[in-house]
Coordinates of C-alpha atoms and ligand atoms in Angstrom, one line a residue:
M1365 CA -31.4 11.1 17.1
K1366 CA -29.4 7.8 17.3
G1367 CA -27.2 6.7 14.4
L1368 CA -23.8 8.2 13.7
A1369 CA -22.6 11.7 13.8
V1370 CA -19.1 12.9 12.9
V1371 CA -17.3 15.9 14.0
V1372 CA -14.2 16.9 12.3
L1373 CA -11.7 19.4 13.9
A1374 CA -10.5 21.7 11.3
A1375 CA -10.3 25.2 12.8
G1376 CA -6.7 25.6 13.6
L1377 CA -4.0 27.5 11.4
G1378 CA -1.3 24.9 12.1
T1379 CA 1.4 27.2 13.5
R1380 CA 4.2 24.5 12.9
M1381 CA 3.5 24.6 9.2
K1382 CA 4.9 28.2 9.1
S1383 CA 2.4 29.0 6.4
S1384 CA -0.3 31.5 5.6
L1385 CA -2.4 28.8 4.4
A1386 CA -4.5 26.8 6.9
K1387 CA -3.0 23.4 7.6
V1388 CA -6.1 21.5 6.6
L1389 CA -5.8 23.0 3.0
H1390 CA -2.5 22.1 2.2
P1391 CA -2.5 19.7 -0.8
L1392 CA -1.8 16.0 -0.5
A1393 CA -1.7 13.9 -3.8
G1394 CA -3.3 17.0 -5.5
S1395 CA -6.4 17.4 -3.1
P1396 CA -6.4 19.4 0.2
M1397 CA -5.6 17.5 3.3
L1398 CA -9.1 17.8 4.6
S1399 CA -10.7 16.2 1.6
H1400 CA -8.8 12.9 2.3
V1401 CA -10.3 13.0 5.8
L1402 CA -13.8 13.8 4.5
L1403 CA -13.6 11.0 2.0
S1404 CA -13.0 8.4 4.7
V1405 CA -15.6 9.8 6.8
T1406 CA -18.2 9.8 3.9
R1407 CA -17.5 6.2 3.3
L1408 CA -19.1 5.4 6.7
R1409 CA -22.3 6.9 5.6
P1410 CA -22.8 9.0 8.6
D1411 CA -26.1 10.7 9.5
K1412 CA -24.6 14.0 10.1
V1413 CA -21.2 15.5 9.6
V1414 CA -20.1 18.7 11.4
V1415 CA -16.8 20.3 10.4
V1416 CA -15.5 22.7 13.2
V1417 CA -14.0 25.7 11.1
G1418 CA -12.0 28.8 12.0
H1419 CA -9.0 29.8 10.0
Q1420 CA -9.8 30.4 6.3
A1421 CA -13.4 29.0 7.0
D1422 CA -14.7 29.9 3.6
K1423 CA -12.0 27.9 1.7
V1424 CA -12.7 25.0 4.1
R1425 CA -16.3 25.2 3.6
A1426 CA -15.9 24.9 -0.1
L1427 CA -14.5 21.4 0.2
L1428 CA -17.5 20.1 2.3
P1429 CA -19.5 17.1 0.7
D1430 CA -23.2 17.8 0.3
G1431 CA -25.1 17.6 3.7
A1432 CA -22.1 18.5 5.8
Q1433 CA -22.5 21.3 8.2
T1434 CA -19.9 23.7 9.7
A1435 CA -19.7 25.0 13.2
D1436 CA -17.5 28.3 13.8
Q1437 CA -14.8 28.2 16.3
K1438 CA -14.1 31.9 16.5
E1439 CA -11.1 31.4 18.8
Q1440 CA -9.0 28.3 18.8
L1441 CA -8.9 27.5 22.5
G1442 CA -8.0 23.9 22.2
T1443 CA -9.4 20.7 20.9
A1444 CA -11.9 20.4 23.8
H1445 CA -13.2 23.6 22.9
A1446 CA -13.5 22.7 19.3
A1447 CA -15.1 19.4 20.2
L1448 CA -17.7 21.4 22.2
T1449 CA -18.3 23.7 19.4
G1450 CA -19.0 20.7 17.0
L1451 CA -21.2 19.0 19.7
K1452 CA -23.3 22.2 20.1
R1453 CA -24.0 22.3 16.3
L1454 CA -25.5 18.6 16.8
G1455 CA -28.2 20.0 19.0
R1456 CA -29.8 17.3 21.1
Y1457 CA -28.0 14.5 19.6
D1458 CA -27.4 11.7 22.0
G1459 CA -26.1 8.8 19.9
T1460 CA -22.5 7.7 18.9
L1461 CA -20.2 10.5 17.9
L1462 CA -17.0 9.8 15.9
L1463 CA -14.4 12.7 16.3
V1464 CA -11.6 12.9 13.9
S1465 CA -8.8 15.4 13.3
G1466 CA -8.6 17.4 10.0
D1467 CA -4.8 16.8 10.1
T1468 CA -4.8 12.9 10.0
P1469 CA -5.3 12.5 6.2
L1470 CA -4.1 8.8 6.0
M1471 CA -6.8 7.5 8.4
T1472 CA -8.9 4.9 6.4
A1473 CA -12.6 4.3 6.5
E1474 CA -11.8 0.6 7.6
T1475 CA -9.8 1.8 10.6
L1476 CA -12.6 4.2 11.6
R1477 CA -15.2 1.3 11.1
R1478 CA -13.1 -0.9 13.4
L1479 CA -12.9 1.8 16.0
L1480 CA -16.8 2.3 15.8
D1481 CA -17.5 -1.4 15.9
A1482 CA -15.2 -1.8 19.1
H1483 CA -16.8 1.2 20.8
K1484 CA -20.5 0.0 20.3
K1485 CA -19.6 -3.5 21.3
S1486 CA -17.9 -2.4 24.5
G1487 CA -20.5 0.1 25.7
A1488 CA -17.6 2.6 26.4
Q1489 CA -18.2 6.2 27.0
V1490 CA -14.9 7.1 25.3
S1491 CA -13.0 4.9 22.8
I1492 CA -9.7 6.2 21.7
L1493 CA -7.9 4.9 18.6
T1494 CA -4.3 4.4 19.6
A1495 CA -1.0 3.6 17.7
S1496 CA 2.5 2.6 18.5
P1497 CA 4.6 4.5 15.8
A1498 CA 8.3 4.1 15.6
E1499 CA 8.7 7.7 16.6
P1500 CA 6.0 8.6 19.2
K1501 CA 7.5 12.0 20.0
G1502 CA 5.2 14.9 19.9
Y1503 CA 2.0 12.9 20.4
G1504 CA -0.1 12.5 23.5
R1505 CA 0.6 9.2 25.3
I1506 CA -1.8 6.7 26.5
I1507 CA -1.6 5.9 30.2
R1508 CA -2.9 2.5 31.1
D1509 CA -3.3 0.9 34.6
G1510 CA -1.9 -2.3 35.9
S1511 CA -4.9 -4.2 34.3
G1512 CA -4.2 -2.4 30.9
A1513 CA -7.4 -0.2 31.1
V1514 CA -6.9 3.3 29.9
K1515 CA -6.5 5.8 32.8
G1516 CA -5.8 8.9 30.7
I1517 CA -3.9 10.7 28.1
V1518 CA -0.9 12.9 28.8
E1519 CA 0.3 15.4 26.2
E1520 CA 4.1 15.4 25.2
K1521 CA 4.5 19.0 26.7
D1522 CA 3.0 17.9 30.0
A1523 CA 4.6 14.4 30.2
S1524 CA 7.2 13.3 32.6
P1525 CA 10.3 11.4 31.5
A1526 CA 8.6 8.1 32.4
E1527 CA 5.5 9.1 30.5
K1528 CA 7.5 10.1 27.4
S1529 CA 8.9 6.7 27.2
I1530 CA 5.5 5.2 26.5
G1531 CA 5.3 4.1 23.0
E1532 CA 1.4 4.0 22.7
I1533 CA 0.0 7.4 21.3
N1534 CA -3.3 9.0 21.0
T1535 CA -4.1 9.3 17.2
G1536 CA -6.7 12.1 17.9
T1537 CA -9.5 10.1 16.6
Y1538 CA -12.2 9.0 19.1
C1539 CA -15.7 7.6 19.5
F1540 CA -17.9 9.2 22.2
D1541 CA -21.2 8.6 23.7
A1542 CA -22.4 12.2 22.8
K1543 CA -24.2 12.7 26.1
A1544 CA -21.2 11.6 28.1
L1545 CA -18.9 13.8 26.1
G1546 CA -21.0 16.8 26.7
K1547 CA -20.9 16.2 30.4
A1548 CA -17.3 15.4 30.5
L1549 CA -16.4 18.7 28.5
K1550 CA -17.8 20.8 31.3
S1551 CA -14.9 19.6 33.5
V1552 CA -12.0 20.4 31.2
R1553 CA -9.7 23.0 32.4
A1554 CA -7.0 24.9 30.5
E1555 CA -4.5 24.0 33.3
N1556 CA -1.4 22.6 31.3
A1557 CA 1.8 23.6 29.6
Q1558 CA -0.2 25.0 26.5
K1559 CA -2.9 26.6 28.5
E1560 CA -5.4 25.2 26.1
F1561 CA -8.7 23.1 26.7
Y1562 CA -7.4 19.6 25.9
L1563 CA -10.0 17.1 24.6
T1564 CA -7.7 14.4 25.7
D1565 CA -8.6 15.2 29.4
V1566 CA -12.1 13.8 28.6
A1567 CA -10.5 10.3 28.9
A1568 CA -9.6 10.7 32.6
I1569 CA -12.7 12.6 33.4
A1570 CA -15.1 10.0 32.1
R1571 CA -13.1 7.3 34.0
E1572 CA -13.2 9.2 37.2
G1573 CA -17.0 9.4 36.8
G1574 CA -17.3 5.6 36.5
G1575 CA -17.5 5.6 32.6
K1576 CA -15.7 3.1 30.5
V1577 CA -12.7 4.1 28.6
L1578 CA -11.5 1.9 25.8
G1579 CA -8.1 2.2 23.9
V1580 CA -8.2 0.6 20.4
P1581 CA -4.9 0.0 18.9
T1582 CA -4.5 0.2 15.1
D1583 CA -2.3 -2.3 13.2
D1584 CA -1.0 0.3 10.8
P1585 CA 0.8 3.1 12.6
E1586 CA 1.3 4.9 9.3
E1587 CA -2.4 5.7 9.3
A1588 CA -2.1 7.7 12.6
L1589 CA 0.3 10.2 11.0
G1590 CA -0.9 13.6 12.3
I1591 CA 0.6 16.4 10.0
N1592 CA 2.0 19.2 12.0
S1593 CA 4.9 20.2 9.7
R1594 CA 5.9 20.2 6.2
A1595 CA 8.2 17.2 7.0
D1596 CA 5.0 15.3 8.0
L1597 CA 3.3 16.6 4.9
A1598 CA 6.0 15.1 2.7
R1599 CA 5.9 11.8 4.6
A1600 CA 2.1 11.7 4.2
E1601 CA 2.4 12.4 0.5
R1602 CA 4.7 9.5 0.1
T1603 CA 2.5 7.1 2.0
L1604 CA -0.5 8.2 -0.1
R1605 CA 1.4 8.0 -3.3
N1606 CA 2.4 4.4 -2.4
R1607 CA -1.2 3.6 -1.5
I1608 CA -2.6 5.0 -4.8
N1609 CA 0.2 3.4 -7.0
T1610 CA -0.3 0.1 -5.3
R1611 CA -4.1 0.2 -6.0
H1612 CA -3.6 0.9 -9.7
M1613 CA -0.9 -1.8 -10.0
L1614 CA -3.3 -4.3 -8.3
S1615 CA -5.8 -3.4 -11.0
G1616 CA -3.4 -4.1 -13.8
V1617 CA -1.4 -1.0 -14.5
T1618 CA 2.4 -1.3 -15.0
I1619 CA 4.2 1.5 -13.0
I1620 CA 8.0 1.4 -13.8
D1621 CA 9.0 3.4 -10.7
P1622 CA 6.1 4.0 -8.2
E1623 CA 8.4 6.3 -6.1
T1624 CA 8.5 8.8 -9.0
T1625 CA 5.0 8.5 -10.2
Y1626 CA 2.5 11.0 -8.9
I1627 CA -1.2 10.0 -9.4
G1628 CA -4.0 12.0 -7.7
T1629 CA -6.8 10.3 -5.8
G1630 CA -9.4 11.0 -8.5
A1631 CA -7.4 9.5 -11.6
V1632 CA -9.0 6.4 -13.3
I1633 CA -6.5 4.1 -15.3
G1634 CA -7.1 1.1 -17.4
A1635 CA -5.3 -2.2 -17.4
D1636 CA -2.2 -2.7 -19.4
T1637 CA -1.3 0.9 -19.4
V1638 CA 2.3 1.5 -18.9
I1639 CA 3.5 4.5 -16.8
Y1640 CA 7.2 5.5 -16.9
P1641 CA 8.8 7.6 -14.3
G1642 CA 8.1 11.3 -13.7
N1643 CA 4.5 11.3 -14.8
H1644 CA 2.1 13.4 -12.9
I1645 CA -1.6 12.5 -13.3
N1646 CA -3.9 15.0 -11.7
G1647 CA -7.5 15.9 -11.1
D1648 CA -10.3 14.0 -12.8
T1649 CA -8.0 12.4 -15.5
V1650 CA -9.3 9.2 -17.1
I1651 CA -6.5 7.1 -18.7
G1652 CA -7.8 4.2 -21.0
R1653 CA -6.4 0.6 -21.5
G1654 CA -3.0 -0.1 -23.1
V1655 CA -2.0 3.5 -22.9
A1656 CA 1.8 4.4 -22.9
L1657 CA 2.8 7.3 -20.7
H1658 CA 6.5 7.9 -21.4
P1659 CA 8.6 9.8 -19.0
G1660 CA 7.8 13.3 -17.6
N1661 CA 4.2 14.1 -18.6
V1662 CA 2.0 16.4 -16.7
I1663 CA -1.8 15.4 -17.3
T1664 CA -4.5 17.3 -15.6
D1665 CA -8.2 16.9 -15.8
S1666 CA -7.9 15.1 -19.2
T1667 CA -8.9 12.0 -21.1
V1668 CA -6.4 9.6 -22.9
K1669 CA -8.3 6.8 -24.6
D1670 CA -7.2 3.1 -25.2
G1671 CA -4.0 2.5 -26.9
A1672 CA -2.9 6.1 -27.2
E1673 CA 0.6 7.2 -26.5
I1674 CA 2.1 10.3 -24.7
R1675 CA 5.6 10.3 -25.8
G1676 CA 7.0 12.2 -22.9
Y1677 CA 7.6 15.6 -21.4
S1678 CA 4.2 16.7 -22.6
V1679 CA 1.6 18.8 -20.7
L1680 CA -2.1 18.0 -21.2
T1681 CA -4.6 20.2 -19.4
N1682 CA -8.4 19.7 -20.0
A1683 CA -7.6 17.8 -23.3
C1684 CA -8.8 14.7 -24.9
V1685 CA -6.7 12.2 -26.8
D1686 CA -8.7 9.6 -28.7
E1687 CA -7.8 5.8 -29.3
G1688 CA -4.4 5.3 -30.8
A1689 CA -3.6 9.0 -31.2
A1690 CA 0.1 10.0 -30.2
V1691 CA 1.3 13.2 -28.4
G1692 CA 4.8 14.6 -28.0
P1693 CA 7.6 14.4 -27.0
F1694 CA 7.4 18.1 -25.9
A1695 CA 3.8 18.9 -26.7
H1696 CA 1.5 21.1 -25.1
L1697 CA -2.3 20.4 -25.2
R1698 CA -4.1 23.2 -23.6
P1699 CA -7.8 23.4 -22.5
G1700 CA -10.4 22.4 -25.1
S1701 CA -8.1 20.4 -27.3
R1702 CA -9.1 17.1 -28.7
L1703 CA -7.0 14.7 -30.8
G1704 CA -9.0 12.4 -33.0
R1705 CA -8.3 8.5 -33.4
G1706 CA -4.9 7.8 -34.7
A1707 CA -4.0 11.6 -35.0
R1708 CA -0.5 12.8 -34.1
V1709 CA 1.1 15.8 -32.7
G1710 CA 4.8 15.9 -32.3
N1711 CA 7.5 17.9 -30.7
F1712 CA 7.0 21.6 -29.9
V1713 CA 3.4 21.6 -31.0
E1714 CA 0.9 23.7 -29.0
L1715 CA -2.8 23.2 -29.2
K1716 CA -5.6 25.4 -27.7
K1717 CA -9.2 24.9 -28.4
A1718 CA -8.1 22.9 -31.3
L1719 CA -9.9 19.8 -32.7
I1720 CA -7.7 17.6 -34.7
G1721 CA -9.4 15.2 -36.9
E1722 CA -8.7 11.4 -37.2
G1723 CA -5.6 10.5 -38.7
A1724 CA -4.5 14.1 -39.0
K1725 CA -0.7 15.0 -38.2
A1726 CA 1.1 18.0 -36.9
S1727 CA 4.4 16.7 -36.4
H1728 CA 6.8 19.6 -35.5
L1729 CA 6.8 23.1 -34.3
S1730 CA 3.3 24.4 -34.5
Y1731 CA 0.6 26.6 -32.7
L1732 CA -3.0 25.6 -33.5
G1733 CA -5.3 27.7 -31.5
D1734 CA -9.1 28.1 -32.0
A1735 CA -8.9 25.7 -34.9
V1736 CA -11.0 22.8 -36.3
I1737 CA -8.8 20.5 -38.3
G1738 CA -10.3 17.8 -40.5
K1739 CA -9.5 14.1 -41.1
N1740 CA -6.1 13.1 -42.5
V1741 CA -4.8 16.7 -42.7
N1742 CA -1.1 17.1 -42.8
V1743 CA 0.0 20.2 -40.9
G1744 CA 3.7 21.1 -41.9
A1745 CA 6.4 22.0 -39.6
G1746 CA 6.1 25.6 -38.3
T1747 CA 2.5 26.1 -39.1
I1748 CA 0.9 29.0 -37.0
T1749 CA -2.8 29.8 -36.7
C1750 CA -2.8 33.6 -36.2
N1751 CA -6.0 33.6 -33.9
Y1752 CA -5.5 36.8 -32.2
D1753 CA -5.4 40.4 -33.5
G1754 CA -4.6 41.9 -30.3
F1755 CA -8.3 42.4 -29.4
E1756 CA -10.3 39.1 -30.4
K1757 CA -9.9 35.6 -31.1
F1758 CA -10.8 34.0 -34.5
Q1759 CA -11.4 30.5 -35.8
T1760 CA -9.4 28.7 -38.3
V1761 CA -11.1 25.8 -40.3
I1762 CA -9.1 23.3 -42.3
E1763 CA -11.4 20.7 -43.9
D1764 CA -10.4 17.0 -44.5
D1765 CA -7.4 15.8 -46.5
V1766 CA -5.8 19.3 -46.8
F1767 CA -2.1 19.6 -47.1
V1768 CA -0.6 22.6 -45.3
G1769 CA 3.1 23.2 -46.5
S1770 CA 5.6 23.9 -43.9
D1771 CA 5.9 27.6 -42.4
T1772 CA 2.2 28.6 -43.2
Q1773 CA 0.5 31.3 -41.3
L1774 CA -3.2 31.1 -41.4
V1775 CA -4.5 34.6 -40.5
A1776 CA -7.9 33.8 -38.9
P1777 CA -10.8 33.8 -39.6
V1778 CA -10.1 31.7 -42.5
R1779 CA -11.2 28.4 -44.0
V1780 CA -9.5 25.9 -46.1
G1781 CA -11.7 23.7 -48.2
R1782 CA -11.4 20.0 -48.5
G1783 CA -8.3 18.6 -50.4
A1784 CA -6.7 21.9 -50.9
V1785 CA -3.0 22.4 -50.8
I1786 CA -1.3 25.3 -49.2
A1787 CA 2.2 25.8 -50.6
A1788 CA 5.1 26.2 -48.0
G1789 CA 5.8 29.5 -46.7
T1790 CA 2.2 31.0 -47.4
T1791 CA 0.6 33.6 -45.4
L1792 CA -3.1 32.9 -45.8
T1793 CA -5.6 35.7 -45.3
K1794 CA -8.4 34.6 -47.5
D1795 CA -10.6 31.4 -47.7
V1796 CA -9.3 28.6 -50.0
P1797 CA -11.8 26.6 -52.0
A1798 CA -11.8 22.8 -52.1
D1799 CA -9.0 21.1 -54.1
A1800 CA -7.3 24.5 -54.9
L1801 CA -3.7 25.4 -54.6
A1802 CA -3.0 28.6 -52.5
L1803 CA 0.4 30.2 -52.4
S1804 CA 1.6 33.6 -51.3
R1805 CA 5.3 33.9 -52.1
V1806 CA 7.8 36.8 -53.3
P1807 CA 9.0 35.3 -56.6
Q1808 CA 12.5 34.0 -56.2
T1809 CA 15.5 36.0 -57.7
V1810 CA 18.7 34.3 -58.5
R1811 CA 21.9 36.3 -59.5
E1812 CA 24.5 34.0 -60.8
G1813 CA 28.0 34.5 -59.4
W1814 CA 27.0 37.2 -57.1
A1815 CA 28.3 35.6 -53.9
A1816 CA 31.7 34.9 -55.4
E1817 CA 32.1 38.4 -56.6
Q1818 CA 31.1 39.7 -53.2
R1819 CA 33.9 37.6 -51.5
K1820 CA 36.5 38.8 -54.1
R1821 CA 35.7 42.5 -53.5
K1822 CA 35.8 42.2 -49.7
A1823 CA 39.2 40.4 -49.9
K1824 CA 40.6 43.3 -52.1
A1825 CA 39.2 46.0 -49.7
K1826 CA 41.1 44.3 -46.8
A1827 CA 44.4 44.0 -48.7
Ligands
UD1_2410 C1 -3.6 16.3 19.3 C2 -3.9 15.5 20.5 C3 -2.7 14.6 20.8 C4 -2.6 13.7 19.6 C5 -2.5 14.3 18.4 C6 -2.8 13.3 17.3 C7 -4.9 17.2 22.0 C8 -4.8 18.1 23.3 N1 -3.9 16.6 21.6 O1 -2.4 17.0 19.4 O2 -3.0 13.9 22.0 O3 -1.6 12.7 20.0 O4 -3.5 15.4 18.3 O5 -2.5 13.9 16.0 O6 -6.1 17.1 21.6 N2 -8.2 22.3 16.3 C9 -9.3 23.0 16.3 N3 -9.5 23.9 17.2 C10 -8.6 24.2 18.2 C11 -7.4 23.3 18.3 C12 -7.2 22.4 17.4 O7 -10.2 22.8 15.4 O8 -8.9 25.1 19.1 C13 -7.9 21.1 15.2 C14 -6.6 21.5 14.4 O9 -7.0 22.2 13.5 C15 -6.3 20.1 14.2 C16 -6.7 19.2 15.3 O10 -7.7 20.1 15.9 O11 -6.9 19.7 13.0 C17 -5.6 18.9 16.2 O12 -5.0 19.9 16.7 P1 -3.5 20.0 16.9 O13 -3.1 21.4 17.5 O14 -2.8 19.6 15.6 O15 -3.2 18.9 18.0 P2 -1.8 18.1 18.4 O16 -1.0 19.1 19.1 O17 -1.4 17.5 17.1
CA2411 CA1 -1.9 17.5 15.0

C-alpha cells in the first residue's frame, strides 16, 4: 500500500515525570497529552495510524480516533524497538511513514505537513524534523558534515563536549521510506549509555548504506518541546493556553488577561464575549455571542447562550444557560440544570436537574434539585427543595407565576399550581392548587413587657 501511514510512540511510562500515570495520559489544556498529538496527526488524513502502546495501554487505547490501531510493545527497549513494533503492525506497507512521539504535543499539523512535503520532494530515506531551541540540553543533537548533510544523531548522554555544544536538535519526528526503515532497524544495537535501541541510529545507518538523510529545520522551536518532566508539562500548558487564547481573540473574543484564562481545546466561543481573569472553560463547552464571564468561573461541558452573564465565582457542569440569563456570583449549576431566557440565579444558589423557566428568579441562598420551575416564578431567599428522603429522589414542580416566600421548604414530591403564593417560612408537604395561598406557620405569640421584666429579674439575682 502507498499513501501515508503514521506511527505514534506512546508506550513509555515517562520515568522523569515521577508519576504513576503514563506520561502521554497527563492532561494538557484539559485533554490528555496524546490527544493533542493524535489531533495533529488526524488532520493529515493518513491512510493508517498505529499507536505503539505499553504502559496503561487500555487507557491509551480509549483515546484513539476511529480507525487507529495499536501495537503492543511489551517491554520498552527503546525508540527503535518501538518503531519496529509499529512497523510490524503495518504489515507489508512500503510507502511513506511519518513517525511522531506521543510526548511532543505542541507539534502542529502544518509542521508535520512541511516535513512530509520536504521528504517526498527530496526522495530521502530518512527525514528528520529538527529545531534550534534556546535550551538544547537533553535532546539528541544533529551532526552534519562539512557540506551540511546530516551524518547522524547523537543522544545527550552519549555526546562529547563538542557535540553537546551543537544547537540543532532532533525533535523525535521523522519521515521514513518504510522499506528502508525496516532494513535499517535490523542494524540498530543497544550499545550506548542507556543500553537502549535508539531510533536515532537509523540516520547514520541509512547514510552509510547510501541512502539520503534529510534534516528539516522548524521555524518554531516551541513546537518541538518534548515533555519529559512536570516542568516541561507546565511550559507546554502555557504555550497551548497562549495558542488557544490567541485563536479566540482573533475570532472576536475579548480576553482581559490571557495568562490567567484557561480554555480547553474543545470550547467554542462567540464574538463579543468578554472573559475576565480566572475563568476555566473546559470540555465541550459552547459559549454564545456577547456573553460576559466575570472572574473566577469554572464551566465544564456546558452551554451559555447569547447575552447571558456569569457573574463570577460560579461552577457550571453539564448545565445550560439560555439567552440573557444571569448566574451568580457564587452559584453552582450541577448536571441537568437549565436556566430559561432572562432567568436569574444569584449568590449561593445550587441547582441540580432543575429547569428554571423563562424570567424566573432565585436570587439568594437556595437549593433547587429535581425541580421544574415555571416562567416568572419568584423563588424567595432560603428556599429548599427537600428532594431526598434518605432513600430516593423526588420531583418538585412549581408552575408559572408562583411566588415562593423566603425560607420555604418544599417536601417532594410536591406540586404548586400556577399563580399560587407560598407564605414565607412554609413547610410544604401537600400540593397547592392554582392561585391559592399556602402557609404553614405556628401562630405568633406576643407577651408585652416580657423582655424588660426578664432583665430586671436577672439584675436583681446578680446583686
Ligand atoms: C528522544 C530521541 C531524542 C530526541 C527526543 C525529542 C531517541 C533515542 N532519542 O529522546 O533524540 O531529541 O526524543 O523529544 O529516540 N517510547 C516507546 N517505547 C520505548 C521508548 C520510548 O514507546 O521503548 C516512546 C515514549 O513513550 C515517548 C517517545 O517514545 O513518547 C520518546 O521516548 P523518550 O524516552 O521520551 O525519548 P527521549 O529521551 O526524549
Ligand atoms: Ca521525550
